[in-house]
Amino acid sequence: MNDGKLSLKKYAAVIAILIVLVMTVLDVTLVNVALPVLARDFNISDSATVWIVTIYQLAITMLLLPLSSAGEIHGYRRNFLIGVTVFTLASALCAVSESFPLILIARALQGIGAACVMSVNIALTRMIYPREILGRGLALNAMVIAIATAAGPTIAGAILSIASWHWLFIINIPFGIMAFLIGHRLLPDNPKTDCHTKFDWESGILNLAVFGLIFYALGSFARKGDSLTNIVLIAAGLTLGFFYVRRQIHRKSPMLPVDLFRIRLYSLSISTSICSFIAQNLAMISLPFLFLNCLGFSEITTGLLMTPWPLATMVISPIAARFVEKHNPGLTAAIGMAVYSLGVILLIFLPNNVSEWNIACRMALCGIGFGMFQTPNNIVMVIATPIHRTGSAGGMQSTARLVGQTFGATLVTFVFAFPTVIMASVHVCLWLAVCFAAIAAIFSAGRAAEVSHKKIS
């Protein structure tokens, strides 16, 4: 279809993807809010209960690239349906869990299901949308993620106020069944590009080890774990990473898409994405300390002050998608990062006795900038990718986001570890956010001329 419109069946297929996106994003924010309740019910420490969130995120990070590779070999639709099934069944297991080890197993299974879906989300979106409006599809995904992120704490609070924590997982079941039925009927199949291609199990195991060791260690740094152990784990991960990369270099369809990194436009886009998410997390994690501990706002007010950011991103993303249908997405993304930097700088120079409205406007400016950046940057990555490698490109895009978010969180931990006043620590984090955003803007501007000669296909 090349008329820039979607048929009713394709709209329904999009709904299946969006339902699962909401489920997988909400399952982080909902559980975050419920951690104190889970710690009490399972009679475990607060530090131990964080594993309920960590194991979910770790499973996703370790499996994104292997499952993207599997999707290219066996079909994106198949990956999606398996992922929805595993996620839904794991949600039911979470809901009936009566012990801490059992809910950890169930959450790991949820992570596997989420990784199945996330690994093929962009590939399916590219297959469903006509090329003229692909940006709108990517923007819709970003908007739904922003809505789920912003609404998650409110939804969790509402559920916990009238029911037990088990319902945080039970609500996934009907939506999972709905997404499976729609997806099974309406999602498109992708033909196998090479009937002789087999899944590379050795690369898959190396991928699990490399990302598992490094991301576990970085997360442990963020939780103030033993530094020596974490350094050893990172060193082991990097050593295995060397052998992993070396194995990928000469493969026809490598699991770690080193073939795509040879494409300058793609490698710039991935680098831009990592820097942007480092910048985002540096600000998002440090700002609540500014609002609570330095400016004296309450927890409720602090939560409300954080909301304009994702809401602005939600509003701007679809507008940016339409804008870049006729304008250069690389340049638009660069301007977005510049606007984001301006918003962070305005937060650094907050005046004394600042009003909540004043802060909310500055937070919204950050969200506007990030919304102007995110969808155009995703579009550039699609432009740069051969269509038969969209699965690996999508998996790498999600991995880049997780890498950026994890490094951003770890940098905040390092900064706050120095004995100084909280205001100074927050300002260091925000200036680092400006620096990484500036790097992302420079990378993005550097690819603008090349983007103008490309077409989405």
Short mmCIF file of C-alpha atoms in Angstrom, two decimals:
data_model
loop_
_atom_site.label_atom_id
_atom_site.label_comp_id
_atom_site.label_asym_id
_atom_site.label_seq_id
_atom_site.Cartn_x
_atom_site.Cartn_y
_atom_site.Cartn_z
CA MET A 1 0.00 0.00 0.00
CA ASN A 2 1.53 3.30 -1.13
CA ASP A 3 -1.30 5.82 -0.70
CA GLY A 4 -0.17 6.89 2.77
CA LYS A 5 -3.17 5.32 4.50
CA LEU A 6 -3.82 2.23 6.61
CA SER A 7 -6.61 -0.25 6.01
CA LEU A 8 -8.93 -1.22 8.86
CA LYS A 9 -7.12 -4.56 9.24
CA LYS A 10 -3.77 -2.84 9.54
CA TYR A 11 -5.16 -0.47 12.16
CA ALA A 12 -6.23 -3.53 14.15
CA ALA A 13 -2.75 -5.06 13.75
CA VAL A 14 -1.24 -1.84 15.09
CA ILE A 15 -3.55 -2.07 18.11
CA ALA A 16 -2.14 -5.52 18.93
CA ILE A 17 1.41 -4.10 18.96
CA LEU A 18 0.41 -1.09 21.06
CA ILE A 19 -1.43 -3.22 23.63
CA VAL A 20 1.68 -5.26 24.30
CA LEU A 21 3.90 -2.15 24.34
CA VAL A 22 1.70 -0.71 27.08
CA MET A 23 1.80 -3.97 29.03
CA THR A 24 5.58 -4.28 28.92
CA VAL A 25 6.22 -0.63 29.86
CA LEU A 26 3.59 -0.55 32.60
CA ASP A 27 5.04 -3.66 34.19
CA VAL A 28 8.12 -1.67 35.22
CA THR A 29 6.33 1.39 36.61
CA LEU A 30 3.52 -0.57 38.30
CA VAL A 31 5.91 -2.86 40.13
CA ASN A 32 8.17 0.05 41.15
CA VAL A 33 5.28 1.59 43.07
CA ALA A 34 4.37 -1.76 44.66
CA LEU A 35 7.87 -2.64 45.92
CA PRO A 36 7.23 -1.62 49.55
CA VAL A 37 4.06 -3.72 49.61
CA LEU A 38 5.86 -6.71 48.07
CA ALA A 39 8.73 -6.38 50.58
CA ARG A 40 6.23 -6.57 53.44
CA ASP A 41 4.20 -9.47 52.02
CA PHE A 42 7.27 -11.58 51.19
CA ASN A 43 9.05 -10.52 54.40
CA ILE A 44 12.21 -9.43 52.58
CA SER A 45 14.43 -6.34 52.74
CA ASP A 46 13.89 -3.31 50.52
CA SER A 47 17.21 -3.96 48.78
CA ALA A 48 16.21 -7.57 48.00
CA THR A 49 12.82 -6.59 46.62
CA VAL A 50 14.51 -4.41 43.97
CA TRP A 51 15.40 -7.70 42.26
CA ILE A 52 11.74 -8.01 41.26
CA VAL A 53 12.34 -5.08 38.91
CA THR A 54 15.99 -5.79 38.10
CA ILE A 55 15.53 -9.37 36.92
CA TYR A 56 12.80 -8.27 34.49
CA GLN A 57 15.00 -5.56 32.95
CA LEU A 58 18.07 -7.80 32.91
CA ALA A 59 16.22 -10.55 31.02
CA ILE A 60 15.12 -8.04 28.39
CA THR A 61 18.62 -6.61 27.94
CA MET A 62 20.28 -10.01 27.62
CA LEU A 63 17.78 -11.38 25.09
CA LEU A 64 16.95 -8.50 22.75
CA LEU A 65 19.64 -9.18 20.14
CA PRO A 66 19.34 -13.01 20.11
CA LEU A 67 15.56 -12.76 19.74
CA SER A 68 15.91 -10.12 17.01
CA SER A 69 18.11 -12.58 15.13
CA ALA A 70 15.55 -15.34 15.67
CA GLY A 71 12.84 -13.04 14.32
CA GLU A 72 14.77 -12.45 11.09
CA ILE A 73 15.22 -16.21 10.63
CA HIS A 74 11.83 -17.56 11.74
CA GLY A 75 9.49 -14.59 11.36
CA TYR A 76 8.67 -11.43 13.31
CA ARG A 77 5.03 -12.43 13.72
CA ARG A 78 6.05 -15.73 15.31
CA ASN A 79 8.32 -13.94 17.77
CA PHE A 80 5.53 -11.55 18.67
CA LEU A 81 2.97 -14.29 19.32
CA ILE A 82 5.41 -16.37 21.39
CA GLY A 83 6.31 -13.26 23.38
CA VAL A 84 2.69 -12.36 24.10
CA THR A 85 1.97 -15.94 25.20
CA VAL A 86 4.99 -16.13 27.51
CA PHE A 87 4.33 -12.67 28.97
CA THR A 88 0.66 -13.41 29.64
CA LEU A 89 1.30 -16.80 31.25
CA ALA A 90 4.13 -15.31 33.32
CA SER A 91 1.78 -12.54 34.48
CA ALA A 92 -0.62 -15.20 35.73
CA LEU A 93 2.28 -16.91 37.52
CA CYS A 94 3.26 -13.60 39.13
CA ALA A 95 -0.29 -13.12 40.35
CA VAL A 96 -0.39 -16.50 42.12
CA SER A 97 3.18 -16.36 43.48
CA GLU A 98 3.35 -17.04 47.20
CA SER A 99 7.12 -16.85 47.66
CA PHE A 100 9.94 -14.51 46.68
CA PRO A 101 11.83 -17.11 44.56
CA LEU A 102 8.67 -17.94 42.61
CA ILE A 103 7.89 -14.32 41.74
CA LEU A 104 11.51 -13.85 40.65
CA ILE A 105 11.15 -16.80 38.25
CA ALA A 106 7.85 -15.41 36.99
CA ARG A 107 9.34 -11.94 36.48
CA ALA A 108 12.28 -13.41 34.54
CA LEU A 109 9.76 -15.19 32.30
CA GLN A 110 7.91 -11.90 31.86
CA GLY A 111 11.20 -10.34 30.78
CA ILE A 112 11.70 -13.10 28.19
CA GLY A 113 8.21 -12.48 26.81
CA ALA A 114 8.77 -8.70 26.74
CA ALA A 115 12.09 -9.18 24.93
CA CYS A 116 10.37 -11.30 22.27
CA VAL A 117 7.95 -8.47 21.54
CA MET A 118 10.45 -5.59 21.81
CA SER A 119 12.88 -7.37 19.50
CA VAL A 120 10.44 -7.27 16.57
CA ASN A 121 8.29 -4.24 17.38
CA ILE A 122 10.04 -1.88 14.94
CA ALA A 123 10.26 -4.54 12.22
CA LEU A 124 6.51 -5.21 12.41
CA THR A 125 5.78 -1.49 12.42
CA ARG A 126 7.88 -1.08 9.26
CA MET A 127 5.97 -3.93 7.59
CA ILE A 128 2.54 -2.54 8.50
CA TYR A 129 2.92 1.15 7.69
CA PRO A 130 3.31 2.54 4.15
CA ARG A 131 6.71 4.15 3.79
CA GLU A 132 5.19 7.65 3.45
CA ILE A 133 3.79 7.54 6.98
CA LEU A 134 6.22 5.20 8.72
CA GLY A 135 7.27 8.08 10.94
CA ARG A 136 3.72 8.33 12.29
CA GLY A 137 3.83 4.68 13.27
CA LEU A 138 7.12 5.11 15.12
CA ALA A 139 5.76 8.28 16.74
CA LEU A 140 2.61 6.46 17.85
CA ASN A 141 4.79 3.84 19.54
CA ALA A 142 6.79 6.57 21.30
CA MET A 143 3.60 8.36 22.35
CA VAL A 144 2.07 5.20 23.81
CA ILE A 145 5.28 4.48 25.73
CA ALA A 146 5.26 8.05 27.10
CA ILE A 147 1.61 7.73 28.16
CA ALA A 148 2.25 4.39 29.88
CA THR A 149 5.32 5.82 31.65
CA ALA A 150 3.46 8.89 32.85
CA ALA A 151 0.29 7.04 33.86
CA GLY A 152 1.99 4.03 35.47
CA PRO A 153 2.38 5.40 39.02
CA THR A 154 -1.20 6.72 39.03
CA ILE A 155 -2.63 3.42 37.77
CA ALA A 156 -0.58 1.47 40.33
CA GLY A 157 -1.73 3.74 43.15
CA ALA A 158 -5.36 3.39 42.09
CA ILE A 159 -5.18 -0.41 41.93
CA LEU A 160 -3.35 -0.72 45.26
CA SER A 161 -5.89 1.56 46.93
CA ILE A 162 -8.76 -0.85 46.20
CA ALA A 163 -7.10 -4.26 45.66
CA SER A 164 -4.01 -6.33 46.43
CA TRP A 165 -0.75 -6.20 44.44
CA HIS A 166 -1.77 -9.41 42.64
CA TRP A 167 -4.11 -7.34 40.44
CA LEU A 168 -1.14 -5.45 39.00
CA PHE A 169 -0.39 -8.68 37.12
CA ILE A 170 -3.92 -10.03 36.65
CA ILE A 171 -4.87 -7.02 34.49
CA ASN A 172 -2.31 -8.19 31.90
CA ILE A 173 -4.15 -11.44 31.21
CA PRO A 174 -7.24 -10.20 29.27
CA PHE A 175 -5.16 -7.69 27.33
CA GLY A 176 -2.59 -10.37 26.51
CA ILE A 177 -5.28 -12.70 25.20
CA MET A 178 -6.75 -9.87 23.11
CA ALA A 179 -3.34 -8.97 21.63
CA PHE A 180 -2.63 -12.63 20.79
CA LEU A 181 -5.95 -13.13 19.00
CA ILE A 182 -5.60 -9.92 16.97
CA GLY A 183 -1.93 -10.55 16.21
CA HIS A 184 -2.51 -14.18 15.19
CA ARG A 185 -5.15 -13.10 12.70
CA LEU A 186 -3.81 -9.83 11.32
CA LEU A 187 -0.06 -9.39 11.78
CA PRO A 188 1.89 -9.84 8.53
CA ASP A 189 4.36 -12.64 7.91
CA ASN A 190 7.88 -11.88 6.74
CA PRO A 191 9.44 -14.29 4.23
CA LYS A 192 12.65 -15.98 5.26
CA THR A 193 15.57 -14.23 3.62
CA ASP A 194 17.74 -17.36 3.56
CA CYS A 195 16.31 -20.81 4.06
CA HIS A 196 19.75 -22.11 5.02
CA THR A 197 20.30 -19.59 7.82
CA LYS A 198 20.39 -21.17 11.25
CA PHE A 199 20.29 -19.57 14.65
CA ASP A 200 23.81 -18.96 15.98
CA TRP A 201 23.65 -20.52 19.43
CA GLU A 202 27.28 -19.75 20.29
CA SER A 203 26.74 -16.05 19.60
CA GLY A 204 23.50 -16.20 21.59
CA ILE A 205 25.28 -17.60 24.65
CA LEU A 206 28.10 -15.05 24.33
CA ASN A 207 25.51 -12.27 24.05
CA LEU A 208 23.78 -13.46 27.23
CA ALA A 209 27.08 -13.57 29.11
CA VAL A 210 28.40 -10.20 27.90
CA PHE A 211 25.26 -8.16 28.50
CA GLY A 212 24.37 -10.09 31.66
CA LEU A 213 27.74 -9.53 33.33
CA ILE A 214 28.13 -5.88 32.34
CA PHE A 215 24.59 -4.77 33.06
CA TYR A 216 24.39 -6.70 36.32
CA ALA A 217 27.62 -5.00 37.45
CA LEU A 218 26.43 -1.53 36.40
CA GLY A 219 23.14 -2.09 38.20
CA SER A 220 25.04 -3.25 41.26
CA PHE A 221 27.12 -0.05 41.13
CA ALA A 222 23.84 1.89 41.14
CA ARG A 223 22.73 -0.08 44.22
CA LYS A 224 26.12 0.56 45.89
CA GLY A 225 27.22 -3.09 45.67
CA ASP A 226 30.76 -4.33 46.23
CA SER A 227 33.01 -2.30 43.90
CA LEU A 228 35.73 -4.93 43.46
CA THR A 229 33.23 -7.63 42.48
CA ASN A 230 31.55 -5.28 40.02
CA ILE A 231 34.88 -4.34 38.41
CA VAL A 232 35.78 -8.03 38.00
CA LEU A 233 32.37 -8.73 36.41
CA ILE A 234 32.74 -5.83 33.99
CA ALA A 235 36.25 -6.97 33.07
CA ALA A 236 34.94 -10.49 32.43
CA GLY A 237 32.09 -9.11 30.34
CA LEU A 238 34.42 -6.96 28.24
CA THR A 239 36.79 -9.91 27.70
CA LEU A 240 33.95 -12.10 26.47
CA GLY A 241 32.73 -9.12 24.46
CA PHE A 242 35.99 -9.09 22.51
CA PHE A 243 35.45 -12.71 21.41
CA TYR A 244 31.77 -12.00 20.75
CA VAL A 245 32.53 -9.08 18.42
CA ARG A 246 35.31 -11.01 16.68
CA ARG A 247 32.86 -13.84 15.94
CA GLN A 248 30.33 -11.41 14.45
CA ILE A 249 32.68 -9.65 12.03
CA HIS A 250 32.70 -12.31 9.31
CA ARG A 251 29.14 -13.61 9.66
CA LYS A 252 26.59 -12.90 6.94
CA SER A 253 23.80 -11.84 9.34
CA PRO A 254 25.54 -11.22 12.67
CA MET A 255 23.57 -11.20 15.91
CA LEU A 256 25.39 -8.08 17.06
CA PRO A 257 24.81 -6.04 13.87
CA VAL A 258 28.42 -5.09 13.14
CA ASP A 259 27.50 -5.11 9.44
CA LEU A 260 25.10 -2.24 10.11
CA PHE A 261 27.74 -0.35 12.11
CA ARG A 262 29.74 -0.14 8.88
CA ILE A 263 26.94 2.10 7.59
CA ARG A 264 27.98 5.56 8.78
CA LEU A 265 24.41 6.86 9.03
CA TYR A 266 23.34 3.92 11.18
CA SER A 267 26.35 4.02 13.53
CA LEU A 268 25.88 7.78 14.03
CA SER A 269 22.20 7.19 14.83
CA ILE A 270 22.98 4.51 17.43
CA SER A 271 25.64 6.73 19.03
CA THR A 272 23.16 9.60 19.08
CA SER A 273 20.53 7.40 20.70
CA ILE A 274 22.87 6.19 23.46
CA CYS A 275 24.00 9.76 24.28
CA SER A 276 20.42 11.03 24.34
CA PHE A 277 19.22 8.38 26.80
CA ILE A 278 22.26 8.97 29.02
CA ALA A 279 21.28 12.65 29.02
CA GLN A 280 17.65 11.80 29.76
CA ASN A 281 18.35 9.53 32.73
CA LEU A 282 20.96 11.86 34.24
CA ALA A 283 18.26 14.50 34.52
CA MET A 284 15.23 12.31 35.30
CA ILE A 285 16.95 10.51 38.19
CA SER A 286 18.63 13.54 39.76
CA LEU A 287 15.79 16.06 39.51
CA PRO A 288 13.56 14.48 42.20
CA PHE A 289 16.43 15.05 44.67
CA LEU A 290 16.43 18.72 43.68
CA PHE A 291 12.67 19.07 44.13
CA LEU A 292 12.44 17.07 47.37
CA ASN A 293 15.65 17.80 49.27
CA CYS A 294 16.69 21.22 47.98
CA LEU A 295 13.45 23.03 47.13
CA GLY A 296 11.37 21.35 49.85
CA PHE A 297 8.46 20.14 47.75
CA SER A 298 6.35 17.19 48.95
CA GLU A 299 6.44 13.73 47.36
CA ILE A 300 3.08 14.37 45.65
CA THR A 301 4.20 17.74 44.26
CA THR A 302 7.49 16.23 43.09
CA GLY A 303 5.59 13.54 41.19
CA LEU A 304 3.40 16.17 39.56
CA LEU A 305 6.45 18.25 38.63
CA MET A 306 8.00 15.25 36.84
CA THR A 307 4.82 14.69 34.77
CA PRO A 308 5.08 17.59 32.23
CA TRP A 309 8.18 15.98 30.69
CA PRO A 310 6.59 12.71 29.44
CA LEU A 311 3.33 14.51 28.63
CA ALA A 312 5.15 17.01 26.41
CA THR A 313 7.03 14.16 24.71
CA MET A 314 3.70 12.42 24.14
CA VAL A 315 2.19 15.50 22.46
CA ILE A 316 5.22 16.47 20.36
CA SER A 317 6.16 12.99 19.01
CA PRO A 318 3.30 12.68 16.47
CA ILE A 319 3.77 16.33 15.43
CA ALA A 320 7.47 15.68 14.84
CA ALA A 321 6.61 12.57 12.82
CA ARG A 322 4.42 14.56 10.43
CA PHE A 323 6.98 17.37 10.26
CA VAL A 324 9.80 15.08 9.11
CA GLU A 325 7.69 13.66 6.30
CA LYS A 326 8.69 16.84 4.43
CA HIS A 327 11.73 18.03 6.39
CA ASN A 328 15.14 16.58 7.25
CA PRO A 329 14.81 14.20 10.25
CA GLY A 330 18.51 14.41 11.10
CA LEU A 331 18.41 18.19 11.43
CA THR A 332 15.09 18.03 13.32
CA ALA A 333 16.59 15.59 15.84
CA ALA A 334 19.59 17.90 16.31
CA ILE A 335 17.30 20.85 17.03
CA GLY A 336 15.36 18.65 19.47
CA MET A 337 18.50 17.90 21.47
CA ALA A 338 19.35 21.62 21.47
CA VAL A 339 15.90 22.43 22.87
CA TYR A 340 16.33 19.68 25.46
CA SER A 341 19.69 21.18 26.50
CA LEU A 342 18.07 24.60 26.88
CA GLY A 343 15.40 23.12 29.14
CA VAL A 344 18.02 21.43 31.37
CA ILE A 345 20.09 24.63 31.57
CA LEU A 346 16.99 26.56 32.63
CA LEU A 347 16.47 23.96 35.39
CA ILE A 348 20.06 24.45 36.55
CA PHE A 349 19.50 28.20 36.90
CA LEU A 350 16.20 28.03 38.76
CA PRO A 351 15.64 31.29 40.68
CA ASN A 352 15.04 31.39 44.42
CA ASN A 353 11.44 30.90 45.56
CA VAL A 354 10.54 29.49 42.16
CA SER A 355 6.91 28.55 41.57
CA GLU A 356 5.69 25.09 40.63
CA TRP A 357 4.33 26.50 37.36
CA ASN A 358 7.76 27.92 36.46
CA ILE A 359 9.41 24.52 37.03
CA ALA A 360 6.67 22.72 35.09
CA CYS A 361 7.31 24.95 32.04
CA ARG A 362 11.02 24.13 32.11
CA MET A 363 10.28 20.41 32.48
CA ALA A 364 7.87 20.61 29.54
CA LEU A 365 10.61 22.24 27.44
CA CYS A 366 12.84 19.20 28.14
CA GLY A 367 10.01 16.92 27.05
CA ILE A 368 9.38 18.96 23.90
CA GLY A 369 13.06 18.70 22.96
CA PHE A 370 13.15 14.96 23.58
CA GLY A 371 9.94 14.46 21.59
CA MET A 372 11.44 16.44 18.69
CA PHE A 373 14.50 14.17 18.85
CA GLN A 374 13.18 10.66 19.49
CA THR A 375 10.91 9.93 16.53
CA PRO A 376 13.13 11.61 13.87
CA ASN A 377 16.14 9.72 15.22
CA ASN A 378 14.25 6.42 14.98
CA ILE A 379 13.27 7.29 11.42
CA VAL A 380 16.90 7.91 10.46
CA MET A 381 17.84 4.48 11.80
CA VAL A 382 15.13 2.92 9.64
CA ILE A 383 16.31 4.88 6.59
CA ALA A 384 19.83 3.57 7.10
CA THR A 385 18.84 -0.09 7.49
CA PRO A 386 18.29 -2.67 4.71
CA ILE A 387 14.75 -3.95 5.07
CA HIS A 388 15.84 -7.58 5.62
CA ARG A 389 17.94 -6.40 8.62
CA THR A 390 15.15 -4.42 10.28
CA GLY A 391 14.81 -7.00 13.07
CA SER A 392 18.43 -6.68 14.18
CA ALA A 393 18.28 -2.90 13.77
CA GLY A 394 15.20 -2.72 15.99
CA GLY A 395 16.78 -4.96 18.61
CA MET A 396 19.93 -2.83 18.58
CA GLN A 397 17.84 0.33 18.91
CA SER A 398 16.16 -1.02 22.06
CA THR A 399 19.55 -2.18 23.35
CA ALA A 400 20.98 1.31 22.76
CA ARG A 401 18.15 2.78 24.83
CA LEU A 402 18.83 0.37 27.69
CA VAL A 403 22.59 0.99 27.47
CA GLY A 404 22.02 4.75 27.67
CA GLN A 405 19.55 4.52 30.53
CA THR A 406 21.83 2.20 32.52
CA PHE A 407 24.93 4.36 32.04
CA GLY A 408 22.92 7.44 32.95
CA ALA A 409 21.75 5.83 36.19
CA THR A 410 25.29 4.65 36.99
CA LEU A 411 26.72 8.14 36.42
CA VAL A 412 24.17 9.59 38.86
CA THR A 413 25.28 7.01 41.43
CA PHE A 414 28.94 7.96 40.98
CA VAL A 415 28.22 11.68 41.27
CA PHE A 416 26.09 11.26 44.39
CA ALA A 417 28.79 9.07 45.98
CA PHE A 418 31.06 12.11 46.45
CA PRO A 419 30.63 13.84 49.82
CA THR A 420 29.10 17.17 48.84
CA VAL A 421 25.79 19.01 49.17
CA ILE A 422 22.89 17.57 47.20
CA MET A 423 22.37 20.74 45.18
CA ALA A 424 25.95 20.53 43.86
CA SER A 425 25.54 16.84 42.97
CA VAL A 426 22.30 17.54 41.10
CA HIS A 427 23.91 20.38 39.18
CA VAL A 428 26.84 18.15 38.15
CA CYS A 429 24.36 15.54 36.85
CA LEU A 430 22.42 18.18 34.93
CA TRP A 431 25.57 19.67 33.36
CA LEU A 432 26.60 16.14 32.33
CA ALA A 433 23.14 15.75 30.79
CA VAL A 434 23.72 18.96 28.80
CA CYS A 435 27.10 17.66 27.61
CA PHE A 436 25.72 14.32 26.39
CA ALA A 437 22.76 16.09 24.75
CA ALA A 438 25.20 18.40 22.96
CA ILE A 439 27.16 15.38 21.69
CA ALA A 440 23.90 13.83 20.46
CA ALA A 441 22.98 17.10 18.70
CA ILE A 442 26.39 17.29 17.00
CA PHE A 443 26.18 13.66 15.82
CA SER A 444 22.66 14.26 14.55
CA ALA A 445 23.56 17.46 12.70
CA GLY A 446 26.55 15.65 11.18
CA ARG A 447 24.27 13.18 9.39
CA ALA A 448 21.74 15.78 8.12
CA ALA A 449 23.25 16.09 4.65
CA GLU A 450 23.40 12.30 4.22
CA VAL A 451 19.79 11.86 5.39
CA SER A 452 18.53 14.27 2.74
CA HIS A 453 19.64 11.82 0.04
CA LYS A 454 17.94 8.79 1.60
CA LYS A 455 14.42 7.44 1.28
CA ILE A 456 12.43 5.37 3.73
CA SER A 457 11.81 1.95 2.22
#
